[in-house]
Short mmCIF file of C-alpha atoms in Angstrom, two decimals:
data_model
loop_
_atom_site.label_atom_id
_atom_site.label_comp_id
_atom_site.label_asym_id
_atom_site.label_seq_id
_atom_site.Cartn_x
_atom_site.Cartn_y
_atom_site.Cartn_z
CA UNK A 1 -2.12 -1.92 -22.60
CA UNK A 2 -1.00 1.15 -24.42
CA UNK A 3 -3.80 3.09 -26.09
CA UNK A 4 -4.85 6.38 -27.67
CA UNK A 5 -8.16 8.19 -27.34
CA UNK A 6 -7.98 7.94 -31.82
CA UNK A 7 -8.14 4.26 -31.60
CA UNK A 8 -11.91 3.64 -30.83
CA UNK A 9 -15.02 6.02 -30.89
CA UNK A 10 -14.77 6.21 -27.21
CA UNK A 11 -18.29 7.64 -25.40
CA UNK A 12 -16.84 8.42 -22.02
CA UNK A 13 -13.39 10.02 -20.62
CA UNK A 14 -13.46 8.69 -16.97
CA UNK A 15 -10.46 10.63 -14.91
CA UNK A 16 -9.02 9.37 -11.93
CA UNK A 17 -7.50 10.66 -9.08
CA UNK A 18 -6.25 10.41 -5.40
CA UNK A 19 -6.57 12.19 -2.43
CA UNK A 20 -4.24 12.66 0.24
CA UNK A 21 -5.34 9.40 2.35
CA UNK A 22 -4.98 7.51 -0.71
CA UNK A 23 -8.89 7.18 -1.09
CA UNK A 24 -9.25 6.83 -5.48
CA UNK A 25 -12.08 9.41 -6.89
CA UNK A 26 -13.38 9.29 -10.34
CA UNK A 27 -14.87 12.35 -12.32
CA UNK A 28 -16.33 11.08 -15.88
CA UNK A 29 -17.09 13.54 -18.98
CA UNK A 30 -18.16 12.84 -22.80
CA UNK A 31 -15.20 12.25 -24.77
CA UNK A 32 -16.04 14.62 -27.35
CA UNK A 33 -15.00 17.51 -25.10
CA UNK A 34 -11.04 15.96 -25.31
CA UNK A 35 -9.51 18.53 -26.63
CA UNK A 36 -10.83 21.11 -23.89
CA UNK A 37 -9.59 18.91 -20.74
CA UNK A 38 -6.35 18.32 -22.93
CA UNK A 39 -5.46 22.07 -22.80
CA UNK A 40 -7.78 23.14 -19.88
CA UNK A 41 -8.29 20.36 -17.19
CA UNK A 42 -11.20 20.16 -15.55
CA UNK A 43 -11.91 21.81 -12.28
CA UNK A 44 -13.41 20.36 -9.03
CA UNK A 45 -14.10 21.12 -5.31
CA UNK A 46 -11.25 19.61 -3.42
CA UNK A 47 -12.60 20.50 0.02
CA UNK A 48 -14.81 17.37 -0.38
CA UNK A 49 -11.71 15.13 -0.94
CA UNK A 50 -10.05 14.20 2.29
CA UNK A 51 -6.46 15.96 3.40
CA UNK A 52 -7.75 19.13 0.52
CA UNK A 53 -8.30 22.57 0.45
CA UNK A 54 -10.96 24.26 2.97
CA UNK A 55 -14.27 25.07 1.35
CA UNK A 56 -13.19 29.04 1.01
CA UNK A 57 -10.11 27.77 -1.50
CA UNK A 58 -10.89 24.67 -3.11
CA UNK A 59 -11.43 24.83 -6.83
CA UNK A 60 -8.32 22.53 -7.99
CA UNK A 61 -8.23 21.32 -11.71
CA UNK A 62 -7.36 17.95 -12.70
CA UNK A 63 -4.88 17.37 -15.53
CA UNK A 64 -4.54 13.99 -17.56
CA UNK A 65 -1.84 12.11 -17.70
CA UNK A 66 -1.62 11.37 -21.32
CA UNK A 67 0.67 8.25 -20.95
CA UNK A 68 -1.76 6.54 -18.24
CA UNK A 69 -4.50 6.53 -20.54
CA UNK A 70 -6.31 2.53 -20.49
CA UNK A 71 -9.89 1.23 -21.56
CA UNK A 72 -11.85 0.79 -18.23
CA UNK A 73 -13.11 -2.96 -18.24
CA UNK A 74 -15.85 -1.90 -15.57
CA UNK A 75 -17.90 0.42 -18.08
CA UNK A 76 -21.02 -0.82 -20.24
CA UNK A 77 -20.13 1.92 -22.90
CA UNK A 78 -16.35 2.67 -24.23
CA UNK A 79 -14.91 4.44 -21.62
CA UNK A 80 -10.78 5.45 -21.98
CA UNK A 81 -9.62 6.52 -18.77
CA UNK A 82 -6.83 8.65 -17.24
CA UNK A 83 -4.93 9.41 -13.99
CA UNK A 84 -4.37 12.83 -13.15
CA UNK A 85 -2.66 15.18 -11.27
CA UNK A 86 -4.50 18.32 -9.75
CA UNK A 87 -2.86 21.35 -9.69
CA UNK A 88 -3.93 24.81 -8.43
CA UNK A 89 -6.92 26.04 -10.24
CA UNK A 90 -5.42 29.72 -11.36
CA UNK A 91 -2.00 29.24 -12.19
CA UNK A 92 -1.99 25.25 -13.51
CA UNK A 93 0.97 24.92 -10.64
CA UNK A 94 1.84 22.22 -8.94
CA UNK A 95 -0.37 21.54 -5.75
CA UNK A 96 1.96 20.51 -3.13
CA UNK A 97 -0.70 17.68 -1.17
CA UNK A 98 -1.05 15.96 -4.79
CA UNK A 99 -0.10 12.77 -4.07
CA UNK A 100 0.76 12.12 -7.45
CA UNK A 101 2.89 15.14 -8.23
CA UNK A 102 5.16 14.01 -4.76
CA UNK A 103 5.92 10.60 -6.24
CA UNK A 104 7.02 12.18 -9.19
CA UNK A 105 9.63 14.56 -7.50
CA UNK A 106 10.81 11.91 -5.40
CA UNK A 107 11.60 10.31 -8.58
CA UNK A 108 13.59 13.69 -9.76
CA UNK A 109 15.30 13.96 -6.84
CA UNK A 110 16.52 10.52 -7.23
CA UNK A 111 18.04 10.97 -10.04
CA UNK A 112 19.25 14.76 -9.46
CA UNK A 113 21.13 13.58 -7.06
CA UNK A 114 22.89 11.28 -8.93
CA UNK A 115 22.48 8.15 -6.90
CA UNK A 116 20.39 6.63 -9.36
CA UNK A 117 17.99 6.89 -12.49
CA UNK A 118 15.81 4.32 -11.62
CA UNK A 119 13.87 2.88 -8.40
CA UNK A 120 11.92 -0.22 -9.02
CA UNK A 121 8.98 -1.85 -6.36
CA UNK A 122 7.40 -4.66 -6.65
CA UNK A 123 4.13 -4.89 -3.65
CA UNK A 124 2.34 -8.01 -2.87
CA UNK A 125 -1.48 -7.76 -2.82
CA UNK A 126 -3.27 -9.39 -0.28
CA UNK A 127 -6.91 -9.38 0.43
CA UNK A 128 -9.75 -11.45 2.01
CA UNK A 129 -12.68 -12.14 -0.32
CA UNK A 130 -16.12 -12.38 2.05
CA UNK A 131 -19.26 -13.68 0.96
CA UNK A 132 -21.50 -11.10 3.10
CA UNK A 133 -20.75 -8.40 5.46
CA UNK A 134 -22.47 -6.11 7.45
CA UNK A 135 -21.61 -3.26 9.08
CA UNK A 136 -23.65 -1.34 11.78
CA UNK A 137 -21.86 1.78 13.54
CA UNK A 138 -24.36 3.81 15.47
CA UNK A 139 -24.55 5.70 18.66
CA UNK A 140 -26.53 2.35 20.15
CA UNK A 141 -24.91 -0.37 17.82
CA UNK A 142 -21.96 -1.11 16.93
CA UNK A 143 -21.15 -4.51 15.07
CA UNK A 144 -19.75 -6.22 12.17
CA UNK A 145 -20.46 -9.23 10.89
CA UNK A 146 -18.48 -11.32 8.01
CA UNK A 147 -19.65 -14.54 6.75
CA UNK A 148 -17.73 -16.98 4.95
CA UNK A 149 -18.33 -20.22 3.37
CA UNK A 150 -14.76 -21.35 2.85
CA UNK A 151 -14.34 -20.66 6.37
CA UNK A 152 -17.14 -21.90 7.72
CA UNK A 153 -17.89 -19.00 9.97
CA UNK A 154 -21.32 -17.19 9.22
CA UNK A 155 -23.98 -14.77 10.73
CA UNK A 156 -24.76 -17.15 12.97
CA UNK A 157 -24.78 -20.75 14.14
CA UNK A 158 -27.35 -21.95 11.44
CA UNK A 159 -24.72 -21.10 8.90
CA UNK A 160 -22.97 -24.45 8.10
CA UNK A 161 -20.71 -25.37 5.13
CA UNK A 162 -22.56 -28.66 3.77
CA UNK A 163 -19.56 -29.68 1.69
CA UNK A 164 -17.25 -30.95 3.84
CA UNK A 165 -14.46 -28.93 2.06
CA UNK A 166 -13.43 -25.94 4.46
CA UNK A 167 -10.23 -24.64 5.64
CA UNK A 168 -9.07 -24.59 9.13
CA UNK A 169 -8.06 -21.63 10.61
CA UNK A 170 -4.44 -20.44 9.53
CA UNK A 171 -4.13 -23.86 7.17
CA UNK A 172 -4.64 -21.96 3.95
CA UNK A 173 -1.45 -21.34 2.76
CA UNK A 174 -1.39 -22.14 -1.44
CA UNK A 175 -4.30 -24.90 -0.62
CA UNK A 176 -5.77 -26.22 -3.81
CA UNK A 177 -9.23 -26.69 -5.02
CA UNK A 178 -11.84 -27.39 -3.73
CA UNK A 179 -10.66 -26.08 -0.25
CA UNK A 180 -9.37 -23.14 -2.08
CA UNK A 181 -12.70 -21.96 -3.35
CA UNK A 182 -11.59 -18.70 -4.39
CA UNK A 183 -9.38 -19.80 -7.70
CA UNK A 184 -11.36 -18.41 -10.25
CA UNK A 185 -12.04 -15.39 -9.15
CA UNK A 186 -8.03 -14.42 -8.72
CA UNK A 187 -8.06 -16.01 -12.44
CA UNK A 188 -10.56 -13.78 -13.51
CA UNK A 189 -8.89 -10.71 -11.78
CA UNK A 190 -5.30 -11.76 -13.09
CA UNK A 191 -6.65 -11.54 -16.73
CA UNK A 192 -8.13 -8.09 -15.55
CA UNK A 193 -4.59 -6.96 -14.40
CA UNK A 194 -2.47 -8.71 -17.26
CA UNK A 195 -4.93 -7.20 -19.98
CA UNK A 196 -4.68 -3.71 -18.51
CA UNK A 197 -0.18 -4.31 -18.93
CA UNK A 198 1.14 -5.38 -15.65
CA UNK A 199 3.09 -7.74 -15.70
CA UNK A 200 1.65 -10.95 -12.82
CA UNK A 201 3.84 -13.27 -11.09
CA UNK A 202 1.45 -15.10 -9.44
CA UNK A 203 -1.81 -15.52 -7.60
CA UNK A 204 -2.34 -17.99 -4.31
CA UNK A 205 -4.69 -18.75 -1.23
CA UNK A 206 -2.93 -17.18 1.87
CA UNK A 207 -2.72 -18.67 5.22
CA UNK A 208 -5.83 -17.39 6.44
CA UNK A 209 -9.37 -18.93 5.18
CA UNK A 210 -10.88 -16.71 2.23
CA UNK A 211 -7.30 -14.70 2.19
CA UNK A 212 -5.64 -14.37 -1.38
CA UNK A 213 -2.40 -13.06 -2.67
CA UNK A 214 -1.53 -11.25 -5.86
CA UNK A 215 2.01 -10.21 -7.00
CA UNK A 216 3.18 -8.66 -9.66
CA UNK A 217 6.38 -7.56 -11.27
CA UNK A 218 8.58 -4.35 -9.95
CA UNK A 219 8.18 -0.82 -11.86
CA UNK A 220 9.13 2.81 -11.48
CA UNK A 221 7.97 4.66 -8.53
CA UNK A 222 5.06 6.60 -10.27
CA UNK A 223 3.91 3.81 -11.88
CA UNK A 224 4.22 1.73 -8.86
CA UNK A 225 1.42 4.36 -7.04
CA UNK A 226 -0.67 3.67 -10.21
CA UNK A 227 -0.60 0.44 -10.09
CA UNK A 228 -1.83 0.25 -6.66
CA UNK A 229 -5.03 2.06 -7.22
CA UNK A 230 -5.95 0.01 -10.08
CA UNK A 231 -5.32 -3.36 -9.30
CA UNK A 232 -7.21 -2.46 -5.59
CA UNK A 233 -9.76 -1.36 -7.78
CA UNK A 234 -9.57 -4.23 -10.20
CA UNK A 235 -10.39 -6.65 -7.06
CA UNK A 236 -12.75 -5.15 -5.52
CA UNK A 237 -15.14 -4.39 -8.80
CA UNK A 238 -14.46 -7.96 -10.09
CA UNK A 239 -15.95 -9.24 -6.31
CA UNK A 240 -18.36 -6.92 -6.42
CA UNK A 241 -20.03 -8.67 -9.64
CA UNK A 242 -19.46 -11.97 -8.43
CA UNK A 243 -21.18 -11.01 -5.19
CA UNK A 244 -18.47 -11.42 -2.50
CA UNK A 245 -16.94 -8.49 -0.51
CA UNK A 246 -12.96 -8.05 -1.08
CA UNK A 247 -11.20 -5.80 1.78
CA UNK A 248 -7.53 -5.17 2.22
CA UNK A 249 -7.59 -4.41 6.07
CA UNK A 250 -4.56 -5.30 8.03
CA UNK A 251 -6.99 -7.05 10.28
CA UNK A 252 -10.26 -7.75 9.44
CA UNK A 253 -10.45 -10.94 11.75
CA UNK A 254 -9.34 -11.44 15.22
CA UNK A 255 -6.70 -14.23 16.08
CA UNK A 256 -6.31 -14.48 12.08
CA UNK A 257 -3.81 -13.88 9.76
CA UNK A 258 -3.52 -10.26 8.65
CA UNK A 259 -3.35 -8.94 5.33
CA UNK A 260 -0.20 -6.78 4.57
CA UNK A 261 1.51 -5.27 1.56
CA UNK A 262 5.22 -6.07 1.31
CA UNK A 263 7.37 -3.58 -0.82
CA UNK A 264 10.26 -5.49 -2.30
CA UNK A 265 12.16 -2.60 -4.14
CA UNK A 266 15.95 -1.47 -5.32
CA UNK A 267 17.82 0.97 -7.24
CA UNK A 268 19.32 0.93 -10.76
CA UNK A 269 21.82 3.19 -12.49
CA UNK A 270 22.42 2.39 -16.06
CA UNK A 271 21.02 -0.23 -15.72
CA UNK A 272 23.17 -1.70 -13.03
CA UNK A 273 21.63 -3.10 -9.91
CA UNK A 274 22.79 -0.88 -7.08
CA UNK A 275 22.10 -3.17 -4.58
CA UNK A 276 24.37 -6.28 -5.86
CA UNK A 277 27.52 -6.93 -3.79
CA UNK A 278 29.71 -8.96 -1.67
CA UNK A 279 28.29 -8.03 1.93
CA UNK A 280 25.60 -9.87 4.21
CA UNK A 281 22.87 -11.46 1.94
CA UNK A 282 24.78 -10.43 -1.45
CA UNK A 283 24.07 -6.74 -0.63
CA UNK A 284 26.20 -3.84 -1.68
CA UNK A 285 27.31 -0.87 0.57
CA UNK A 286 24.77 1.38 -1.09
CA UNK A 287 22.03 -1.31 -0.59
CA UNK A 288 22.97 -1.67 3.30
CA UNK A 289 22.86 2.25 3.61
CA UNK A 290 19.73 2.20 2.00
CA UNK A 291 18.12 -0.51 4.31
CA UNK A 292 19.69 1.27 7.64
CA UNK A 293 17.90 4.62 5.95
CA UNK A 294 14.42 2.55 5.92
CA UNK A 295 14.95 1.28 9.58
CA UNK A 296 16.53 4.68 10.70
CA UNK A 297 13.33 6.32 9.87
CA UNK A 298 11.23 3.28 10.50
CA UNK A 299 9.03 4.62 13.29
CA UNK A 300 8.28 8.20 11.20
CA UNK A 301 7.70 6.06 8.27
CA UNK A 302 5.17 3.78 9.33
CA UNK A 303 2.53 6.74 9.26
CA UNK A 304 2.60 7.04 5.50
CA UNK A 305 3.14 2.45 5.15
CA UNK A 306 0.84 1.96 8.05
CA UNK A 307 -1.91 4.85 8.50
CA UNK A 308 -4.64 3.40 10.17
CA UNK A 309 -5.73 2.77 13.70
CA UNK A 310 -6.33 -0.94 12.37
CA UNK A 311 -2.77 -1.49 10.86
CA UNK A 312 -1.26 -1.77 14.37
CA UNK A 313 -3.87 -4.66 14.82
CA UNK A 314 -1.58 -6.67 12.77
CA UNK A 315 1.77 -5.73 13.52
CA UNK A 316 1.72 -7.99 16.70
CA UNK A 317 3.94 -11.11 17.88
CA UNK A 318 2.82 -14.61 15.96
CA UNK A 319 1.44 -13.84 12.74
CA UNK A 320 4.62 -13.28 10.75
CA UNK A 321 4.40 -9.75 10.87
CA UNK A 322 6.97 -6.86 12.40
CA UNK A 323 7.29 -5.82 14.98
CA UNK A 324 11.20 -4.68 15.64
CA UNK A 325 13.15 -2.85 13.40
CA UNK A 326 16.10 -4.85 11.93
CA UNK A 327 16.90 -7.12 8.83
CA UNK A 328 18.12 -10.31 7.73
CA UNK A 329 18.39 -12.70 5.00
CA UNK A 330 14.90 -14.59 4.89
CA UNK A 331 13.77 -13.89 8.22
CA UNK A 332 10.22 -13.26 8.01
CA UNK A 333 9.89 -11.73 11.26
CA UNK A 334 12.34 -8.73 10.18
CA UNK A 335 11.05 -5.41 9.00
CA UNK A 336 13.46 -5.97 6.37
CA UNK A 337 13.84 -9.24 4.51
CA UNK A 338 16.83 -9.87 1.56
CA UNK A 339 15.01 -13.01 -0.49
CA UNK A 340 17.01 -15.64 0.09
CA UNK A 341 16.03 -16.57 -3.66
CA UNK A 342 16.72 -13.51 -5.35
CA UNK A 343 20.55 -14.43 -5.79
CA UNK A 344 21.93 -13.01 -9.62
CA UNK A 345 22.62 -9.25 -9.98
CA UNK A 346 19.57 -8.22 -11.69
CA UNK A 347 17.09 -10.03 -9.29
CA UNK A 348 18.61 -8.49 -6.04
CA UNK A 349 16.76 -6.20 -3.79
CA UNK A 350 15.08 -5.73 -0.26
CA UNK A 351 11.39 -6.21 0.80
CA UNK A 352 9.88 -3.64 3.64
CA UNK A 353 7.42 -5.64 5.38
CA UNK A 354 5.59 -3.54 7.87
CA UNK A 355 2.99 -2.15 5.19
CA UNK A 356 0.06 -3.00 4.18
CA UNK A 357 -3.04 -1.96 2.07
CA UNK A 358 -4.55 1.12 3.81
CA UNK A 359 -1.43 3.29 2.57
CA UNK A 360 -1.62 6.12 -0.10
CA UNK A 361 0.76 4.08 -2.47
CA UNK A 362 2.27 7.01 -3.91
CA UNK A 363 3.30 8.80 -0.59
CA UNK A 364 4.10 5.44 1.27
CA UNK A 365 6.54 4.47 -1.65
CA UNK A 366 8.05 7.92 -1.98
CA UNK A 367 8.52 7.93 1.93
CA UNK A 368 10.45 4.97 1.45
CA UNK A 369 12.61 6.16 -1.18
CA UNK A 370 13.69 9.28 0.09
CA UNK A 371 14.48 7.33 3.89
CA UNK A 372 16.36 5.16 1.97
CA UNK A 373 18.19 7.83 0.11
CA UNK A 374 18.89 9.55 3.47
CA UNK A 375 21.22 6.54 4.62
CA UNK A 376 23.11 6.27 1.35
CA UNK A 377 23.78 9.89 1.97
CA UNK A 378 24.83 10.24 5.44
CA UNK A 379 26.02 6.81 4.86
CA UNK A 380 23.80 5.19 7.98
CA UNK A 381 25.16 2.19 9.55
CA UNK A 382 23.66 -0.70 10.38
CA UNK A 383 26.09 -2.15 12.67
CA UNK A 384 26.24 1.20 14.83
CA UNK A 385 21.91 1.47 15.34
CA UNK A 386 22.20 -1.94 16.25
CA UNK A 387 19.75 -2.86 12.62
CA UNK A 388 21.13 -6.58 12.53
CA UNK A 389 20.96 -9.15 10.72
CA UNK A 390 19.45 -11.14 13.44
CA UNK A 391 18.56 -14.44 11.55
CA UNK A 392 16.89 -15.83 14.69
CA UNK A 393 12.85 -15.65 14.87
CA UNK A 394 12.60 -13.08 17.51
CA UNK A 395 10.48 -15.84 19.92
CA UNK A 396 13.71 -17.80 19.96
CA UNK A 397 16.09 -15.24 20.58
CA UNK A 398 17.56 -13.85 23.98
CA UNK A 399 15.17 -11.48 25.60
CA UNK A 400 17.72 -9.08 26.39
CA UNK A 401 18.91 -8.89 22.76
CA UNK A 402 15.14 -8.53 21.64
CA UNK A 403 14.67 -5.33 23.81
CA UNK A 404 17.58 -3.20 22.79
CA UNK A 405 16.45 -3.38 19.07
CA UNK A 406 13.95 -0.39 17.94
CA UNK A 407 10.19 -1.50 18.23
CA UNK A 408 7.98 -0.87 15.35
CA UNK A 409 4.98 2.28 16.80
CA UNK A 410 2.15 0.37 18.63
CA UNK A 411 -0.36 2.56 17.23
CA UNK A 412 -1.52 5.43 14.80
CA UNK A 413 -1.08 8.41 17.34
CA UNK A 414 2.66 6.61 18.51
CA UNK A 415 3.46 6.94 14.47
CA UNK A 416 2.03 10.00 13.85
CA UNK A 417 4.55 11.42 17.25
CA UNK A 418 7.37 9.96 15.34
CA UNK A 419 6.61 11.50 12.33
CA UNK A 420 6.24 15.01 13.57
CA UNK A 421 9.96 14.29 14.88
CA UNK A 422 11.25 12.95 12.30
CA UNK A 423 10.61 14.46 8.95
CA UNK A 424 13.93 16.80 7.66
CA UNK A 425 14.56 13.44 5.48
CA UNK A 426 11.23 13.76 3.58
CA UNK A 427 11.40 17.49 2.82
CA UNK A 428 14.89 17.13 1.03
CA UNK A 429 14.49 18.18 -2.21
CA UNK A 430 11.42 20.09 -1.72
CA UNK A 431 9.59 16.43 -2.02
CA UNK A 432 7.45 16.08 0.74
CA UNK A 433 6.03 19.52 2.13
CA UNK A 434 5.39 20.98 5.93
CA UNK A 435 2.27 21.89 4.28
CA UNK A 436 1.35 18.16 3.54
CA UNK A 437 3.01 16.82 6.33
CA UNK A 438 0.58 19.21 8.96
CA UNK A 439 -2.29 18.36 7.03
CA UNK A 440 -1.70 14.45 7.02
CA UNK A 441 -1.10 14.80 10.63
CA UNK A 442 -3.82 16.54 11.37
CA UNK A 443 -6.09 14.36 9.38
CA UNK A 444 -5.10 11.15 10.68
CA UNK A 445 -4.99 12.12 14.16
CA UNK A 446 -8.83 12.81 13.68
CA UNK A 447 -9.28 10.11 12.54
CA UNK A 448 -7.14 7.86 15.23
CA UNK A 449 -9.19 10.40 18.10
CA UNK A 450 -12.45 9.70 16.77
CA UNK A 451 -12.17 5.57 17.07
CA UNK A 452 -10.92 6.18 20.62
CA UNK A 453 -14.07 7.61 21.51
CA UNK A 454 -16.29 4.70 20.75
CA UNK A 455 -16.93 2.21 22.90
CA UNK A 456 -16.11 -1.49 21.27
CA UNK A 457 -18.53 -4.63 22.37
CA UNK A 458 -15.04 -6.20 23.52
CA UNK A 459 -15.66 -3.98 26.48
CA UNK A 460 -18.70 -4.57 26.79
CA UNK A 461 -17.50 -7.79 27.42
CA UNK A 462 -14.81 -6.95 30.21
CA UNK A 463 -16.54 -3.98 32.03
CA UNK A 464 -20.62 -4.50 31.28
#
């Protein structure tokens, strides 16, 4: 919902703001001082923000977005809230790891380029909602422990759903009350997203038990990134108060369903739906460029959509997740799926399936869009990489045919080797930077060395 700081006597000015891993951060200030972040911003040390500045250089300043400005539901006291991009601290210029400020040149460079003015995505949320968890990560412990009544797993055997109403495993799929125990609480969070202005399409169980789904309309690439961080942080603050535990982890569970976040997405030029045609599915030539561009640079581009060690946990054989790089009409098994249902000109468009949650939304989507830009311009095909359409589920199709299509990385380091090869496609433009590129590397390849070094109770299991 539109507002304006003038419209209430607002207490607080709560600004937000993401870091390069996508992590949100929130710096609040009396609202009386407007007028002085307005013109000056408000400085703060980015070496404590993840993928920043070292602690010699890292005064950064944050500077509203005036347009993003919304009341913050999760306040006691009126609180009108911004997101912000952070620029360098002595010149107000444009700091080139702001993950903001990159979604907004891929946008520009979009439409510079004249293939289009617009770039619409539409993700799908989905989430498990836990009643308890605990975590325990020490140099003599490590554990987790997730308890569920509405799957009737607990702490422990003594923890029994007395009801009678449970799901099995994997049988959750738009189950209804009371199975679904979990219906008011997306209600509650729906009103949360439709009275901040996004537009909802629907909410439903998932397949696995105490896994939800969310999805809402498709919008512009910056806004798209915004979205993200607030509806993530719509669902987890409305759990929080109802005491259950929402996570978006590709795979919280073992040998259950894993949570991803499909990208459906096309391009628009006045007003026209680029990606309406006569070809394979109802796509155009610029839409099958743009979906050979995606696969092209799949493996590169699955460490922006797929950053963590525990993505790769999902992308495995029998959960209806990816894990070759082709498309097809409907195929859920395909990186990339045309909806069968999306059929008139305005409605047509691609989904990316491999990503999920743990991405920095603004980086992950601008990733996309500039690999999918790359095949409209060198024209990629999809016939010569061997892309498909395979309309076969990949378990029922010949072996042979199965291994001479492009696998999906197995793992964070794998992606992470594939994007230090293959990156000319994100600098174009000066969008993406070797700067930010290096550092996200780096970063995540800390990360990905550190959880290698622990030992996990599974092998405790195999090698005790």
């Amino acid at each position: 919902m539109k507002v304006d700081i003038k419209d209430r006597d607002f207490k607080w000015i709560d600004l937000k703001f993401s870091d390069l891993v996508g992590n949100f951060h929130h710096l609040t200030l009396p609202a009386k001082n407007y007028e002085e972040i307005k013109k000056n911003g408000v400085g703060f040390d980015s070496s404590s923000c993840p993928g920043f500045k070292s602690v010699e250089g890292g005064d950064m300043v944050l500077i509203i977005d005036e347009d993003s400005a919304f009341i913050d539901p999760f306040f006691e006291e009126p609180t009108i809230s911004y997101f912000c991009y952070i620029k360098e601290a002595d010149t107000k210029g444009e700091y080139l790891r702001d993950p903001r400020t990159v979604s907004f040149k891929a946008q520009e460079y979009m439409r510079k380029e004249g293939i289009a003015d617009n770039v619409l995505f539409g993700p799908e949320f989905e989430f498990y909602i836990f009643d308890r968890v605990i975590v325990n990560n020490s140099e003599n412990i490590s554990e987790y422990k997730i308890e569920s009544y509405e799957g009737k797993f607990g702490f422990d055997d003594t923890y029994i759903n007395e009801s009678g109403e449970f799901l099995m495993k994997k049988s959750g799929y738009h189950s209804i009350p009371p199975k679904d125990k979990f219906t008011d609480i997306r209600g509650k969070i729906s009103n949360v997203i439709i009275d901040y202005g996004i537009d909802l399409i629907y909410h439903h169980h998932e397949v696995g038990s105490a896994q939800n789904e969310i999805e809402i309309k498709r919008y512009p690439l910056l806004k798209t990134g915004d979205n993200i961080q607030i509806i993530k942080y719509f669902i987890k603050n409305v759990c929080y108060k109802n005491d259950l535990s929402a996570t978006f982890m590709p795979k919280p569970l073992y040998n259950m369903p894993g949570n991803g976040m499909h990208f459906h997405q096309h391009l628009f030029k006045n007003g026209k739906n680029l990606f309406f045609g006569n070809g394979y599915g109802g796509l155009s030539q610029i839409g099958e460029y743009y979906v050979a561009g995606l696969l092209k640079h799949g493996k590169s581009l699955l460490a922006f959509t797929n950053p963590s060690t525990n993505s790769y946990k999902r992308l495995v054989k029998g959960f209806e997740a990816p894990v070759k790089l082709f498309y097809s009409l409907a195929n859920r098994s395909a990186a990339i799926r045309i909806p069968k249902y999306a059929i008139s000109e305005n409605e047509k468009r691609i989904e990316f399936r491999p990503p999920d949650g743990t991405c920095n939304p603004y980086l992950a989507t601008a990733a996309m869009l500039m690999a999918g830009l790359d095949g409209i311009k060198n024209k990629i095909s999809l016939k010569d990489n061997n892309f498909g359409p395979f309309d076969q589920d990949l378990e029922k199709m010949d072996k042979n045919v199965v291994e001479k299509i492009d696998s999906c990385p197995t793992n964070l380091l794998e992606a992470l080797e594939e994007l230090k090869k293959d990156h000319d496609y994100l600098l174009q433009g000066g969008v993406f930077s070797e700067d930010l590129i290096k550092g996200y590397i780096e970063y995540k390849e800390k990360e990905a060395l550190e959880m290698a070094k622990r030992p996990h109770p599974y092998e405790f299991e195999l090698y005790f």
